[in-house]
Amino acid sequence: LWHASVSSLGWRVDSRLGDLRPWAQISYNQQFGENIWKAQSGLSRMTATNQNGNWLDVTVGADMLLNQNIAAYAALSQAENTTNNSDYLYTMGVSARF
């Protein structure tokens, strides 16, 4: 359980290089409310690690249309507010429109 809300303020730039559409964004996030995750199973509740109240995210990525309904994408994110000491997130995938 977690009772908090997060406000974000940021900037994003999109571009086009032929069929490739690269982009970059930066955002500052401020958390309001509780900053402690609570895991609950059954009747007992366990408190997890404490999180920072604000953090900065930086992300770069690109996507490309493969055909009219399918696109491929990739992104790399760096964030300051991680509880597992892994500051980077890599994302790759394919999306389809039906």
Coordinates of C-alpha atoms in Angstrom, one line a residue:
L1 CA 0.0 0.0 0.0
W2 CA 1.2 3.5 -0.7
H3 CA -0.6 6.7 -0.1
A4 CA 1.1 9.5 -2.1
S5 CA 0.8 11.6 -5.2
V6 CA 3.6 12.8 -7.5
S7 CA 3.8 16.0 -9.4
S8 CA 6.1 16.3 -12.4
L9 CA 7.5 19.2 -14.3
G10 CA 9.6 18.6 -17.4
W11 CA 10.6 19.3 -20.9
R12 CA 10.6 17.0 -24.0
V13 CA 12.0 17.4 -27.5
D14 CA 11.0 15.3 -30.5
S15 CA 12.8 15.0 -33.8
R16 CA 12.7 13.1 -37.1
L17 CA 15.7 11.7 -38.9
G18 CA 14.3 9.9 -42.0
D19 CA 12.1 7.1 -40.6
L20 CA 13.7 7.3 -37.1
R21 CA 12.0 9.5 -34.5
P22 CA 14.5 10.2 -31.7
W23 CA 13.4 12.1 -28.5
A24 CA 14.8 13.2 -25.2
Q25 CA 13.1 14.4 -22.0
I26 CA 14.0 15.6 -18.5
S27 CA 11.6 15.9 -15.6
Y28 CA 11.7 16.9 -12.0
N29 CA 9.3 14.9 -9.8
Q30 CA 8.0 15.9 -6.3
Q31 CA 6.3 13.4 -4.1
F32 CA 3.6 14.4 -1.6
G33 CA 2.3 12.2 1.2
E34 CA 3.9 9.1 2.6
N35 CA 7.2 8.1 1.2
I36 CA 7.4 4.6 2.6
W37 CA 6.1 1.6 0.7
K38 CA 4.1 -0.9 2.9
A39 CA 3.7 -4.5 1.7
Q40 CA 0.6 -6.2 3.0
S41 CA -0.3 -9.8 2.9
G42 CA -3.1 -11.2 5.0
L43 CA -3.4 -9.3 8.2
S44 CA 0.3 -8.3 8.7
R45 CA 1.9 -5.2 7.2
M46 CA 5.6 -4.8 6.5
T47 CA 7.4 -1.5 6.0
A48 CA 9.8 -1.3 3.1
T49 CA 12.6 1.1 2.4
N50 CA 12.2 4.9 2.6
Q51 CA 12.2 6.8 -0.7
N52 CA 13.4 10.3 -1.6
G53 CA 10.7 13.0 -1.7
N54 CA 11.9 14.4 -5.1
W55 CA 14.0 13.2 -8.0
L56 CA 15.2 13.9 -11.5
D57 CA 14.5 11.7 -14.5
V58 CA 16.4 11.9 -17.8
T59 CA 15.3 9.7 -20.7
V60 CA 16.4 9.4 -24.3
G61 CA 14.8 7.1 -26.9
A62 CA 13.7 6.5 -30.4
D63 CA 10.9 4.8 -32.3
M64 CA 10.5 3.8 -35.9
L65 CA 7.4 2.7 -37.9
L66 CA 8.0 -0.8 -39.4
N67 CA 4.7 -0.7 -41.3
Q68 CA 1.3 1.1 -41.0
N69 CA 0.4 -0.8 -37.8
I70 CA 3.7 -1.8 -36.1
A71 CA 6.5 0.3 -34.6
A72 CA 9.7 -0.6 -32.8
Y73 CA 11.0 1.5 -29.9
A74 CA 14.0 1.7 -27.5
A75 CA 14.7 4.0 -24.6
L76 CA 17.3 4.5 -21.8
S77 CA 16.3 6.2 -18.6
Q78 CA 18.3 7.5 -15.6
A79 CA 16.6 8.3 -12.4
E80 CA 17.8 9.3 -8.9
N81 CA 15.0 7.8 -6.8
T82 CA 15.5 4.1 -7.0
T83 CA 15.3 1.7 -4.0
N84 CA 17.2 -1.1 -5.7
N85 CA 20.4 1.0 -6.5
S86 CA 19.9 0.5 -10.2
D87 CA 19.8 4.0 -11.6
Y88 CA 19.3 3.0 -15.3
L89 CA 16.3 1.4 -17.1
Y90 CA 16.6 0.0 -20.6
T91 CA 13.4 -0.5 -22.6
M92 CA 13.0 -2.1 -26.0
G93 CA 9.9 -3.4 -27.7
V94 CA 7.4 -3.5 -30.5
S95 CA 4.0 -1.9 -30.4
A96 CA 1.0 -2.8 -32.6
R97 CA -2.1 -0.8 -33.5
F98 CA -5.3 -2.8 -34.1

